[in-house]
PDB file of C-alpha atoms in Angstrom:
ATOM      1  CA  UNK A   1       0.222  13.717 -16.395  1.00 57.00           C
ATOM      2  CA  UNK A   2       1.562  15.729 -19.308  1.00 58.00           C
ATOM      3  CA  UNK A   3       5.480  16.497 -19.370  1.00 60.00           C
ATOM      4  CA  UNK A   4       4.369  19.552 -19.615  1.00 57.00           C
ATOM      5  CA  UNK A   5       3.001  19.883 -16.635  1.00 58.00           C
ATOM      6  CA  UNK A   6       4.212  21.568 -13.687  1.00 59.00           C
ATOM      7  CA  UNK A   7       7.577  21.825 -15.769  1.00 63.00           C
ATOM      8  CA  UNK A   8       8.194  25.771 -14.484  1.00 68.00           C
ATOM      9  CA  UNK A   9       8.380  24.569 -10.875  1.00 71.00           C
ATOM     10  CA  UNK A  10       5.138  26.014  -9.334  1.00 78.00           C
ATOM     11  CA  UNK A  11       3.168  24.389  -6.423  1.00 86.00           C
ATOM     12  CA  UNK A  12      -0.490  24.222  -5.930  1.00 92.00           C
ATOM     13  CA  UNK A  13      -0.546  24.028  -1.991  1.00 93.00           C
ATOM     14  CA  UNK A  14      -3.707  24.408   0.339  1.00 95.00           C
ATOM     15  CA  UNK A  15      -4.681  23.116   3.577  1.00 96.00           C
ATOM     16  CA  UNK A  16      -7.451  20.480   3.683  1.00 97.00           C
ATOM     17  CA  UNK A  17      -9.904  19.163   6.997  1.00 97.00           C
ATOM     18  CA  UNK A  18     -11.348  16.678   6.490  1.00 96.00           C
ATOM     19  CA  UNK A  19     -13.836  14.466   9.099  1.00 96.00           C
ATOM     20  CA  UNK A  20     -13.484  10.923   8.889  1.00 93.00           C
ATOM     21  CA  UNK A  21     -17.038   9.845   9.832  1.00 92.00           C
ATOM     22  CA  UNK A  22     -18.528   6.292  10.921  1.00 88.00           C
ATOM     23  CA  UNK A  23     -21.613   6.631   8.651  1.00 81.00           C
ATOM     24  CA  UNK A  24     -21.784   3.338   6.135  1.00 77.00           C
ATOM     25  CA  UNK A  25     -20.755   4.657   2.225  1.00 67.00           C
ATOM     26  CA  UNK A  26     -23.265   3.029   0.325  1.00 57.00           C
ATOM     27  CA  UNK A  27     -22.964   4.104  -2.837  1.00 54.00           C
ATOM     28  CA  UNK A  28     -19.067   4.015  -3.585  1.00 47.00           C
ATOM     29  CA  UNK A  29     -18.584   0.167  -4.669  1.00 48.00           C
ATOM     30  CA  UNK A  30     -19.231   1.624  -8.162  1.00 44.00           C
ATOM     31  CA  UNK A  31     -17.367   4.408  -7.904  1.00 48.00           C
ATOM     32  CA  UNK A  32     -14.395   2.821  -6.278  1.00 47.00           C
ATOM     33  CA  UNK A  33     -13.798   0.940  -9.519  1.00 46.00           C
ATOM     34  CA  UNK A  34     -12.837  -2.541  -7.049  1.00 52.00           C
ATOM     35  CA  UNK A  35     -10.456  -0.930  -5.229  1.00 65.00           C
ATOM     36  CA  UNK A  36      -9.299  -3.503  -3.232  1.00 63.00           C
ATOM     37  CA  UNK A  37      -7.422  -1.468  -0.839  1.00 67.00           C
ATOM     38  CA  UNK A  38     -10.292   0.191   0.050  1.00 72.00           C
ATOM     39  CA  UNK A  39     -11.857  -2.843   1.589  1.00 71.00           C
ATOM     40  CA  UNK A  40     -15.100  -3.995   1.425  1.00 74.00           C
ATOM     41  CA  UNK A  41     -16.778  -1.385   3.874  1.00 80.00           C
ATOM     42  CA  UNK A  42     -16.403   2.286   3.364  1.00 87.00           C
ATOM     43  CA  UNK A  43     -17.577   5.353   5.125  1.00 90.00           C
ATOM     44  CA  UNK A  44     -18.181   8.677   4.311  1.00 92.00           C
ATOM     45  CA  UNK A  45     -15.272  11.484   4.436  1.00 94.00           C
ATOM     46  CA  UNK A  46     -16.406  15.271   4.494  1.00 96.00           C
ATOM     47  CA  UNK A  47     -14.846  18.211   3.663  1.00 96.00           C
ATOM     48  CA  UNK A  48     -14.957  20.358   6.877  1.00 96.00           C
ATOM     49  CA  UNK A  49     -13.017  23.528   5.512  1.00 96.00           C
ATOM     50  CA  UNK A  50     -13.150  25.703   2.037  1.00 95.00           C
ATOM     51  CA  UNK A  51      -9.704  25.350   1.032  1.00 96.00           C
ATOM     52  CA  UNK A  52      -7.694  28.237  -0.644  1.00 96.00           C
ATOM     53  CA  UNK A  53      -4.698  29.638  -2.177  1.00 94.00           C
ATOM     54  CA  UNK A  54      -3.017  32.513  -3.461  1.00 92.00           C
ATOM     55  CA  UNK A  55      -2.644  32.912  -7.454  1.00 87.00           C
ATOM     56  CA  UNK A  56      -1.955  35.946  -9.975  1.00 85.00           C
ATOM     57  CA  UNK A  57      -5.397  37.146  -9.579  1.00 85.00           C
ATOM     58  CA  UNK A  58      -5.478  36.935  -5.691  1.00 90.00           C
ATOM     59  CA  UNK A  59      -7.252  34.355  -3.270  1.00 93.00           C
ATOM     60  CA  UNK A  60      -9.127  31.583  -4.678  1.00 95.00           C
ATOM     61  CA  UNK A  61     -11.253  29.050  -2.768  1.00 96.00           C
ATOM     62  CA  UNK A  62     -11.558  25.603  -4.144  1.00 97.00           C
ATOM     63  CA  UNK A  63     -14.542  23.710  -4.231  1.00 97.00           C
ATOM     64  CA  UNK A  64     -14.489  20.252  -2.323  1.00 97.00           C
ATOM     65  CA  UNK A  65     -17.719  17.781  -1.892  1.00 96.00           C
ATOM     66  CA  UNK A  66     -17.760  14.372   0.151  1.00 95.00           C
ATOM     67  CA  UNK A  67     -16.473  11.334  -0.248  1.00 93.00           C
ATOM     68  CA  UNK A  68     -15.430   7.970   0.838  1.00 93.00           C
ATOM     69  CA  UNK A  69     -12.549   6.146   2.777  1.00 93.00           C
ATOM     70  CA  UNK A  70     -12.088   2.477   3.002  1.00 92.00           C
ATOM     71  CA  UNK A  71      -8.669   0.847   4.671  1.00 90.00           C
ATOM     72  CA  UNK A  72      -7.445  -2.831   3.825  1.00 90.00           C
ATOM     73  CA  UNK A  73      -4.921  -5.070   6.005  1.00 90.00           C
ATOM     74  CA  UNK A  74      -1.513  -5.455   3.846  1.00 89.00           C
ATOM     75  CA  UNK A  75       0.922  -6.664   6.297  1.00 87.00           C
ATOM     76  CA  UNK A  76      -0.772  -8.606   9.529  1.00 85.00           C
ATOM     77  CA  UNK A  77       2.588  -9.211  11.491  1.00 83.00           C
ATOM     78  CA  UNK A  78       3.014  -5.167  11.160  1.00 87.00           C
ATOM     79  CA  UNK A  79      -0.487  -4.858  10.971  1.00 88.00           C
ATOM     80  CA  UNK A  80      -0.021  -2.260   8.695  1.00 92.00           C
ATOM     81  CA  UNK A  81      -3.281  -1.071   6.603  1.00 93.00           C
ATOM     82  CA  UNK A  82      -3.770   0.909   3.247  1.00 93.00           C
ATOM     83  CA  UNK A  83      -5.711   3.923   4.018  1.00 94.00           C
ATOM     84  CA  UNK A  84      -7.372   5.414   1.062  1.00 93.00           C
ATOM     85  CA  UNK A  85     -10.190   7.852   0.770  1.00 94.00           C
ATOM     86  CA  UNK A  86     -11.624  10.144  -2.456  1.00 94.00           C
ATOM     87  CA  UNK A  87     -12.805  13.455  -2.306  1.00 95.00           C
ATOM     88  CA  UNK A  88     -14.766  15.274  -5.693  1.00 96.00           C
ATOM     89  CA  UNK A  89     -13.492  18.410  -7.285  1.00 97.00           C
ATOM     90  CA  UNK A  90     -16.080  19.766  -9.483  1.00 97.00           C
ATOM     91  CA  UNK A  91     -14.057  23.025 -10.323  1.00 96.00           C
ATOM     92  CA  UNK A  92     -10.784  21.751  -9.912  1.00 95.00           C
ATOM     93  CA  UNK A  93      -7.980  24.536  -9.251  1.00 95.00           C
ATOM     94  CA  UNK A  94      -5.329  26.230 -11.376  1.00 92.00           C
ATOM     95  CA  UNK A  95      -2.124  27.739 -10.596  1.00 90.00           C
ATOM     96  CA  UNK A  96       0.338  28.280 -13.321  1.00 86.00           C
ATOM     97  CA  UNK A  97       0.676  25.319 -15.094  1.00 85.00           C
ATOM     98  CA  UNK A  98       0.087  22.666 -12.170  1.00 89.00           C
ATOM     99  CA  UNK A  99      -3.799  22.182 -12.204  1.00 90.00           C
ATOM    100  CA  UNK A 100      -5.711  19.809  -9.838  1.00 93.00           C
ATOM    101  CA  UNK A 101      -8.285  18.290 -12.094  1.00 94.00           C
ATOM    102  CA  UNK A 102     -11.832  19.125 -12.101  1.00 96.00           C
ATOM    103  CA  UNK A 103     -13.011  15.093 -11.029  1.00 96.00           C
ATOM    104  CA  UNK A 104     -12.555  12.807  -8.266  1.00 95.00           C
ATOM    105  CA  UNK A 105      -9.863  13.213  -6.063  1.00 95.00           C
ATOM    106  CA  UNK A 106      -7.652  10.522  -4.187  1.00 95.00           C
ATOM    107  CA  UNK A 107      -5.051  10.246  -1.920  1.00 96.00           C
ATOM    108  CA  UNK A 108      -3.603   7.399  -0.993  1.00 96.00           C
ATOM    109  CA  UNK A 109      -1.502   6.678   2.501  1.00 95.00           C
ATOM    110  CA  UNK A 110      -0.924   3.721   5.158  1.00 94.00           C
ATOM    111  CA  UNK A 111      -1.983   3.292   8.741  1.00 94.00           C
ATOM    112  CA  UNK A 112      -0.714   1.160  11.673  1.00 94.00           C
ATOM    113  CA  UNK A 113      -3.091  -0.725  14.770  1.00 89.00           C
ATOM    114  CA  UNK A 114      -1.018  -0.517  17.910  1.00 86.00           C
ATOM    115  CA  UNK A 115       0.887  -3.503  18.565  1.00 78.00           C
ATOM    116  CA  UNK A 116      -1.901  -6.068  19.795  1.00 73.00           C
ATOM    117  CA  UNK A 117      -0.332  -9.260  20.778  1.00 76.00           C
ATOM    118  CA  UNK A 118       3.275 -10.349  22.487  1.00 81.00           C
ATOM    119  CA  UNK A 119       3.817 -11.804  18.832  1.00 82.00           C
ATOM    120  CA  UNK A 120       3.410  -8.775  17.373  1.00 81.00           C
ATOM    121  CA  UNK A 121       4.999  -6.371  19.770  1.00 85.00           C
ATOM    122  CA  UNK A 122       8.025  -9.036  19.121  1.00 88.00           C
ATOM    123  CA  UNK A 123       7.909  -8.284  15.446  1.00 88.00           C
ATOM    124  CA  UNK A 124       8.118  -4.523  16.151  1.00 88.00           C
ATOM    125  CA  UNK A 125      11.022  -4.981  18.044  1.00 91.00           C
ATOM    126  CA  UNK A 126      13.127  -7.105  15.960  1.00 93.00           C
ATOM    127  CA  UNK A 127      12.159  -4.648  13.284  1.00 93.00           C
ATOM    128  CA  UNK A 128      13.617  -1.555  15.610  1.00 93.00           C
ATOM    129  CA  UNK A 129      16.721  -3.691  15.862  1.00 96.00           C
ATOM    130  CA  UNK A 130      17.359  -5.050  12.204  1.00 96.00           C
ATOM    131  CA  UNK A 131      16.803  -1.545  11.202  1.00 96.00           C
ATOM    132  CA  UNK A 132      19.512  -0.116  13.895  1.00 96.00           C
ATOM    133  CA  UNK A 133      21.539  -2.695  12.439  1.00 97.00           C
ATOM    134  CA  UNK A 134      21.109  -2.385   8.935  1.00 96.00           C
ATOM    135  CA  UNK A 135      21.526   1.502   9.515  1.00 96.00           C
ATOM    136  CA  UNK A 136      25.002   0.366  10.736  1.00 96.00           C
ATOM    137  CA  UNK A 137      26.240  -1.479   8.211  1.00 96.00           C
ATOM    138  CA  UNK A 138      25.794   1.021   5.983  1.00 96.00           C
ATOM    139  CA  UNK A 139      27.619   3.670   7.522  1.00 96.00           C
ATOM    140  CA  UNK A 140      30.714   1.250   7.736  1.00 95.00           C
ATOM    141  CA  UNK A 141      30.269   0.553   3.505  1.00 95.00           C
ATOM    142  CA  UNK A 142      30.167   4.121   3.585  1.00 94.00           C
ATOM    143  CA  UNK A 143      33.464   4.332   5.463  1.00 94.00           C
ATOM    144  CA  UNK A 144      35.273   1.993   3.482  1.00 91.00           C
ATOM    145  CA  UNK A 145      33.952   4.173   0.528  1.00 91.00           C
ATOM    146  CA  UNK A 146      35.694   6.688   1.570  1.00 91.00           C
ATOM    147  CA  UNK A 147      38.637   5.127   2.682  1.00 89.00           C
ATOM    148  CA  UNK A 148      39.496   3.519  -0.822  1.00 87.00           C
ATOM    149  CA  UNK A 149      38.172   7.021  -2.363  1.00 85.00           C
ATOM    150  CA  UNK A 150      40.817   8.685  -1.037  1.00 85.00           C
ATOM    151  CA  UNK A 151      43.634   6.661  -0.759  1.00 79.00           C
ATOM    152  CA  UNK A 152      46.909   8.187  -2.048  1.00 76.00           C
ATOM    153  CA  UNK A 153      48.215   7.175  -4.915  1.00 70.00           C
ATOM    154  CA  UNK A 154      51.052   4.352  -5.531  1.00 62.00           C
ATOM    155  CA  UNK A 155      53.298   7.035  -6.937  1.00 67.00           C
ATOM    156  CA  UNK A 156      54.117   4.747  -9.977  1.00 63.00           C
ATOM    157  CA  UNK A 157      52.607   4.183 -13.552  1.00 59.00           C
ATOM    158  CA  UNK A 158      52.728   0.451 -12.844  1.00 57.00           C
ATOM    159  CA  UNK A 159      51.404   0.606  -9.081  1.00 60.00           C
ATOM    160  CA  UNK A 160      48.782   2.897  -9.747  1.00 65.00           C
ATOM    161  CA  UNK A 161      47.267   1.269 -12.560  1.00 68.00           C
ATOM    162  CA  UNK A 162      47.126  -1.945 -10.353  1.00 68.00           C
ATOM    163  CA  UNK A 163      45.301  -0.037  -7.429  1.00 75.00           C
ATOM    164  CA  UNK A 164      42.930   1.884  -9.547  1.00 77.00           C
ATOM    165  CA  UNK A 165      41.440  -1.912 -10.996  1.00 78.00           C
ATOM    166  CA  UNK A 166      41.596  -2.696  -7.555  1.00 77.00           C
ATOM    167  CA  UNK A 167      39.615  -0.270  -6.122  1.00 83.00           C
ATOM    168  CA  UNK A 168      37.428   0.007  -8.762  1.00 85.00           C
ATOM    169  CA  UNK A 169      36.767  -3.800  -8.020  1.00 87.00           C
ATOM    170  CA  UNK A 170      35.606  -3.022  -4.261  1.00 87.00           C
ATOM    171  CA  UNK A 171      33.719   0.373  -5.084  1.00 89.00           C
ATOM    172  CA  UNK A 172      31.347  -1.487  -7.202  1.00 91.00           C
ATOM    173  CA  UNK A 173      31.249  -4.298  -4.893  1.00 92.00           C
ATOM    174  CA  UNK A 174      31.002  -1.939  -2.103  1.00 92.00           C
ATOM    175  CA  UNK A 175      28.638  -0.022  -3.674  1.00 94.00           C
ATOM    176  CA  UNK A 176      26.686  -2.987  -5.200  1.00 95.00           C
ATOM    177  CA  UNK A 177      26.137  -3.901  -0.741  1.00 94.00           C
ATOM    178  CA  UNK A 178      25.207  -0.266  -0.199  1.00 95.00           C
ATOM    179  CA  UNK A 179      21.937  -0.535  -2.433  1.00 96.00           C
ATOM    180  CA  UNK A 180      20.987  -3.860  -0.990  1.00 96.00           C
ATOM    181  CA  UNK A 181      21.229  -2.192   2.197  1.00 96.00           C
ATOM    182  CA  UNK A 182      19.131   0.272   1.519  1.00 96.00           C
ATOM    183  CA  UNK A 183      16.189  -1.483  -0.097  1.00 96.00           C
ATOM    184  CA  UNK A 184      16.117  -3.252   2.812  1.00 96.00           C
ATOM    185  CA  UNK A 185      15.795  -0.402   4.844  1.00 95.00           C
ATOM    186  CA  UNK A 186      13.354   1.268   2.709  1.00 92.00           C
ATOM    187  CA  UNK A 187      11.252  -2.074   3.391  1.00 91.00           C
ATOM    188  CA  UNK A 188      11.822  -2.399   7.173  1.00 92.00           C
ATOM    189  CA  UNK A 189      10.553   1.422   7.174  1.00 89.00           C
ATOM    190  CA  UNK A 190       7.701   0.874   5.030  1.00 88.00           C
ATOM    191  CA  UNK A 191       6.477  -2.258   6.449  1.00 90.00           C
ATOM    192  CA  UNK A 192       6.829  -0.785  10.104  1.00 92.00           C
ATOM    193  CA  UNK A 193       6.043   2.535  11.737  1.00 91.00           C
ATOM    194  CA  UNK A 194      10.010   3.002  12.804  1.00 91.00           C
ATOM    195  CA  UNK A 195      10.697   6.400  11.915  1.00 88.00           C
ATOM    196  CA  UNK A 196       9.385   8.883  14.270  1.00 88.00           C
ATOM    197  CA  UNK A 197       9.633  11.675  12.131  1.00 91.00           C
ATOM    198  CA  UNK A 198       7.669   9.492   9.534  1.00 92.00           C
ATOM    199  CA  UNK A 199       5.036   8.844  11.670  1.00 93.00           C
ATOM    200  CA  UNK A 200       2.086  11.345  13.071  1.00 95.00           C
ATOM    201  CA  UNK A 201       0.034   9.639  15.989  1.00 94.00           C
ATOM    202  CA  UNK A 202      -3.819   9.425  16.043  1.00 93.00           C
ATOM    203  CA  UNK A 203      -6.479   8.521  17.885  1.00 91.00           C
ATOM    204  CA  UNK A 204      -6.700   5.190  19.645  1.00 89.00           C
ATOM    205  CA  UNK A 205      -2.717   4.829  19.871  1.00 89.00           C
ATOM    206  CA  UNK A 206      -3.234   4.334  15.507  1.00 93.00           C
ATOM    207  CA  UNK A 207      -0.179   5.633  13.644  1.00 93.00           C
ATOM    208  CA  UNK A 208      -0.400   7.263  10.274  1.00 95.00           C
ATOM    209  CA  UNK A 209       2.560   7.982   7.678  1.00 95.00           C
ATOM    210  CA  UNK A 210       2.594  11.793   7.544  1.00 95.00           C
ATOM    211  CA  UNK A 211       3.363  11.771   4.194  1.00 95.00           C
ATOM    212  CA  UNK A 212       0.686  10.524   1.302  1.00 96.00           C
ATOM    213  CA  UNK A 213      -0.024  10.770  -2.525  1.00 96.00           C
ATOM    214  CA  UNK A 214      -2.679  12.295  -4.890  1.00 96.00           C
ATOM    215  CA  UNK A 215      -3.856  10.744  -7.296  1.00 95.00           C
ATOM    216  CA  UNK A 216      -6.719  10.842 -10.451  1.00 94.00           C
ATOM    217  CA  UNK A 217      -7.978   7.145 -11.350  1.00 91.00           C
ATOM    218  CA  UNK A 218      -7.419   6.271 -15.381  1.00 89.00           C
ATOM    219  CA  UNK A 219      -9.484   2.787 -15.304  1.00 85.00           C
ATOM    220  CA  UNK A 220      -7.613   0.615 -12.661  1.00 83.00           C
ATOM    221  CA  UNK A 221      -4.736   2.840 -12.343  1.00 89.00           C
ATOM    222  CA  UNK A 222      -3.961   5.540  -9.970  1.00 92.00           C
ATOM    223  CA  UNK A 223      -1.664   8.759 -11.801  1.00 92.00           C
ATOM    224  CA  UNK A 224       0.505  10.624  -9.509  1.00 92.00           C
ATOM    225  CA  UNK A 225      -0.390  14.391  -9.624  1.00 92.00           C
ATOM    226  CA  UNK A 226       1.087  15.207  -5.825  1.00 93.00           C
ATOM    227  CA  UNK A 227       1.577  14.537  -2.308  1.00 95.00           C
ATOM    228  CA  UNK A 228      -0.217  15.619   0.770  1.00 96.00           C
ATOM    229  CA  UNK A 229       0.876  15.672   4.793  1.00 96.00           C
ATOM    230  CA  UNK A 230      -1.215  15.111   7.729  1.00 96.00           C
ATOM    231  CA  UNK A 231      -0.258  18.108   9.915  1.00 94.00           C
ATOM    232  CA  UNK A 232      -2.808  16.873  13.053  1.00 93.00           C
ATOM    233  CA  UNK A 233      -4.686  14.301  14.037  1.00 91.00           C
ATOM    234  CA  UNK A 234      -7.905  14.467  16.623  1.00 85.00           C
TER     235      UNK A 234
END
């Protein structure tokens, strides 16, 4: 998108139903533009609501037609899934200067089967516990942060010049750890439905990431234009 765009702050923001239906999408291969994380069998997604929202010149409904939703397996010892499904906006919608283009729409999450197998129930659970570790690591870096942060002064040119390199040696080492740590939470968390308030349940014990992105399609690329949250599942 432009830099322009949404640069005063404004929010376009609407609530969406949508019905995810079992009838076969047979005309989306094209239009999917080889998507493979849409799989190789989609179905049909419709638009069960008129969505709306509140500009300068009052209420104004957007126009939404039907689409298609496809899933493909990423991780199989999570058995985590890609969950992607398009939705067309002939009119598009306008608020200020964030617009929501007049095309097709996608959004773009990730899905989890309930734990299957002893193997994979295993998985989950050394997941729970590398993450309860990992989550307490970093909170004793962050200690010792803090600790060499604010540790008093040597009171002398030649001492305090000593423990400032010091320091400064651990800090970056220390903070150097910290990141590690974190991208390897980040991974546990996005490989593996751990944080509950992450997570919305569905139907047939399948958990969804409640938080998902929008997207417009420039050839094989998706462009970030927003996010979206699944508020309930049924």
């Amino acid at each position: 998108m432009p830099p322009e765009w949404a640069a005063s702050g404004a929010k376009l923001g609407f609530t969406l139903e949508v019905g995810f239906t079992d009838n076969a999408e047979q005309s989306t291969k094209e239009k999917l533009g080889g998507d493979a994380m849409m799989g190789t069998r989609t179905q049909t997604i419709l638009p069960l609501n008129e969505p709306s929202f509140i500009s300068v010149s009052g209420s104004e409904f957007i126009d939404v037609k039907p689409g298609a939703y496809g899933c493909q397996i990423q991780d199989r010892d999570s058995e985590q899934y890609a969950l992607r499904w398009h939705l067309d906006f002939p009119n598009g919608a306008r608020r200020n200067d964030v617009e929501l283009p007049a095309e097709r729409i996608y959004f773009l999450s990730r899905c989890w089967l309930p734990s299957s197998t002893d193997e994979r129930m295993l998985a989950l659970e050394n997941a729970r516990k590398e993450k309860k570790q990992v989550m307490s690591t970093i909170e004793l870096t962050n200690a010792r942060l803090n600790k060499i942060r604010s540790s008093p002064p040597a009171g002398n040119l030649l001492g305090d010049v000593v423990q400032n390199a010091f320091n400064f040696r651990h800090i970056v080492k220390l903070v150097e750890r910290k990141k590690k740590l974190q991208s390897q939470l980040n991974g546990l968390e996005k490989a593996y439905p751990l944080d509950s308030d992450k997570i919305i349940s569905g139907p047939n014990e399948v958990s969804y990431a409640k938080d998902g992105v929008i997207a417009v399609k420039r050839g094989s690329k998706y462009l970030w234009i927003g996010r979206f949250k699944f508020t309930e599942l049924f």
